[in-house]
Coordinates of C-alpha atoms and ligand atoms in Angstrom, one line a residue:
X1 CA 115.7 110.1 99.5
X2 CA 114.7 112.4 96.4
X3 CA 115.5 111.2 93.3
X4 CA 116.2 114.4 91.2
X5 CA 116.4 114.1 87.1
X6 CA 118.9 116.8 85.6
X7 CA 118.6 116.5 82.0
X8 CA 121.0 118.6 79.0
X9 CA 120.3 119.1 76.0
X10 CA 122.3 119.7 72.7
X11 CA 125.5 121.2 72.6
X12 CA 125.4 121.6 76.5
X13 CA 128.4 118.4 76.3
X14 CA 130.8 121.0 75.0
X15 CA 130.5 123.5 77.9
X16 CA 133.5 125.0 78.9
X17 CA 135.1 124.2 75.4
X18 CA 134.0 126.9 73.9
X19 CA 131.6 130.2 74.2
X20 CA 132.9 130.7 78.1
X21 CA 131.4 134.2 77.4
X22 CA 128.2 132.9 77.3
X23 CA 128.3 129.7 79.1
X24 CA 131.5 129.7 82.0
X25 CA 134.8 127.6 81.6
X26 CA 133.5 124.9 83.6
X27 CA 132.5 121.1 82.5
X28 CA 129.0 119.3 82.4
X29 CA 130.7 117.4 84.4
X30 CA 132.4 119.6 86.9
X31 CA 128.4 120.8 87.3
X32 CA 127.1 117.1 88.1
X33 CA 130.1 116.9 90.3
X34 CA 129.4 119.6 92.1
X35 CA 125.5 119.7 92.4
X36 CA 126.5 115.4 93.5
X37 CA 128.7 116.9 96.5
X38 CA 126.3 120.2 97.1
X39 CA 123.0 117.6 97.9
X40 CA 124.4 114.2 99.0
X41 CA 120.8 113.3 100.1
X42 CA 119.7 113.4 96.6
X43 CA 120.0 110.3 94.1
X44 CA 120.5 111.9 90.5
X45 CA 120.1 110.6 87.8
X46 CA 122.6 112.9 85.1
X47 CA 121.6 112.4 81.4
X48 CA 122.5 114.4 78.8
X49 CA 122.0 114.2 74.7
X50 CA 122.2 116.3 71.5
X51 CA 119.3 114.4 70.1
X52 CA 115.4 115.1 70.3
X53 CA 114.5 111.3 70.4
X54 CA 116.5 110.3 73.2
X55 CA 115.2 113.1 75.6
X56 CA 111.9 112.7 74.9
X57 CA 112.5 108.6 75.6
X58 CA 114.3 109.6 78.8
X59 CA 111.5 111.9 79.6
X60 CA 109.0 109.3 79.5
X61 CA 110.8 106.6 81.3
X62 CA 111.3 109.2 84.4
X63 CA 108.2 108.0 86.0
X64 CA 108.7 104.2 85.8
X65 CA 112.1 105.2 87.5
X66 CA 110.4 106.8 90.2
X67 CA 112.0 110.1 89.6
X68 CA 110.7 113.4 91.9
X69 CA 111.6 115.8 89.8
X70 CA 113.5 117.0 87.0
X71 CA 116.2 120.0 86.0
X72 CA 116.1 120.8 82.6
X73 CA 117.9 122.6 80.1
X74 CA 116.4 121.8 76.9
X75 CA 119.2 123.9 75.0
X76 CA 118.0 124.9 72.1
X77 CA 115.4 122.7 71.7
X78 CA 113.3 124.9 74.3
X79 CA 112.5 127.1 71.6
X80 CA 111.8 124.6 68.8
X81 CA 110.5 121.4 70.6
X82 CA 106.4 120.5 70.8
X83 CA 108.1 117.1 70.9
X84 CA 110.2 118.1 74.3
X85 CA 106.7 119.4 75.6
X86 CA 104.2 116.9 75.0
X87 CA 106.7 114.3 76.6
X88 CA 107.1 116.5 80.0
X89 CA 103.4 116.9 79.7
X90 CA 102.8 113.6 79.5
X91 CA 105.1 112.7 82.7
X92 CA 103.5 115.0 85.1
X93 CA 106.9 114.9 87.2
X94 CA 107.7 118.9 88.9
X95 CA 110.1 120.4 86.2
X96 CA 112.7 123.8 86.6
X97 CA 113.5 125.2 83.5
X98 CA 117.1 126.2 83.5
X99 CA 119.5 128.1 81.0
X100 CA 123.1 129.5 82.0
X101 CA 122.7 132.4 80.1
X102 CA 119.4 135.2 80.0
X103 CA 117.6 133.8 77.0
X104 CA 115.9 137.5 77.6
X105 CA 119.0 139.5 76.7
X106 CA 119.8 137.7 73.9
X107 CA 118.3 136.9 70.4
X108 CA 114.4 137.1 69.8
X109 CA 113.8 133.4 68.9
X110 CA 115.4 132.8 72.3
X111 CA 112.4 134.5 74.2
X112 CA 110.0 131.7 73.7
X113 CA 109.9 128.4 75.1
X114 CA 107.7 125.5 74.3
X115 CA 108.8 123.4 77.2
X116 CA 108.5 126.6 79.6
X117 CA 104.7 126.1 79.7
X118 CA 105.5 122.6 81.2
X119 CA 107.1 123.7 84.0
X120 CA 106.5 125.0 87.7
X121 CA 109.4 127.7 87.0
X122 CA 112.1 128.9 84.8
X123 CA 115.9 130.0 86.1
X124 CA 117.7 132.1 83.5
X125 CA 121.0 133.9 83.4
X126 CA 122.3 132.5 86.8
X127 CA 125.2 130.5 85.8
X128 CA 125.2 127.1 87.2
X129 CA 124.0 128.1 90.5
X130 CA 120.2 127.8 88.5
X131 CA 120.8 124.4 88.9
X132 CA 121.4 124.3 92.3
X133 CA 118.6 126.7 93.0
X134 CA 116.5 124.4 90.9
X135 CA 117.1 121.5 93.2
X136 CA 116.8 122.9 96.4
X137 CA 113.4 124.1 95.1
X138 CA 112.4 120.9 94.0
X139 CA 113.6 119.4 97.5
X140 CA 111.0 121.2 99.3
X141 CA 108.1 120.7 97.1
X142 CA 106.0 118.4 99.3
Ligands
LIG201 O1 121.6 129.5 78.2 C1 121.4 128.3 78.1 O2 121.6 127.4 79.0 C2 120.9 127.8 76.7 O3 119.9 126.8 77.0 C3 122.0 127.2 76.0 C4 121.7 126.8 74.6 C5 120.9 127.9 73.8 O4 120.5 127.4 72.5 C6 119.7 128.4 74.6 O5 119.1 129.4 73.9 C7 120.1 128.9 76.0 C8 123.0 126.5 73.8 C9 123.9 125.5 74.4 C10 125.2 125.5 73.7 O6 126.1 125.1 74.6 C11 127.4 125.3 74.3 C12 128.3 125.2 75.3 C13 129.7 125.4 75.0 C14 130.1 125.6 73.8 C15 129.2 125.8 72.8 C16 127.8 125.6 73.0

């Protein structure tokens, strides 16, 4: 059995309270209910924080917990964090890179991610189905 990370990052806790433009109407956890009941083969481990410190620390314990692979949306610490991407760097576990919304449509700080250049691939704009693509992907690595 897989065991598949999916890691939030700030602000990601309030989805589906507000911005539903941007982000959908539904829940974090109406996603982690759904990707649970999408991939029942799959043990995940759901974490999400609005702090730096505690992803990174998460991040690095991945590995100890014998994690395959990892779903990320760094939120807006994508484009700010080296912190974010030395710790993924350091756990060598396959990562996807997902946002909800096309980072590429919106403002110009948005464009750049540090943690991007830490993972096998990137899923933008796709909703929460990035997620799920992001999985099956990761399920068939290897
Ligand atoms: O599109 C994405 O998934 C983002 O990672 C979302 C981040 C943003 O900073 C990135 O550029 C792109 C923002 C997450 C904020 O989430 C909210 C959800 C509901 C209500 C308010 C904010």
């Amino acid at each position: 059995m897989k065991r598949i990370a999916v890691l939030n990052g700030p602000n990601l806790d309030r989805l589906g309270k507000r911005q539903p433009e941007l982000y959908g109407s539904q829940t974090l956890e109406d996603l982690e209910n759904q990707l649970q009941a999408a991939f029942t083969d799959v043990d995940f481990m759901f974490f999400q924080s609005n702090h730096e410190g505690a992803l990174v620390s998460k991040i690095s314990k991945l590995a100890d917990e014998g994690c395959d692979g990892i779903v990320f949306n760094p939120a807006a610490y994508s484009h700010t964090s080296i912190a974010l991407r030395d710790a993924l760097g350091g756990a060598k576990i396959p990562t996807i890179e997902v946002h909800i919304s096309n980072v590429h449509k919106r403002e110009r700080f948005r464009h750049h991610s540090h943690t991007a250049n830490e993972s096998i691939g990137v899923i933008a704009g796709l909703g929460f189905k990035g997620y799920h693509y992001a999985v099956q992907h990761l399920i068939e690595l290897s």
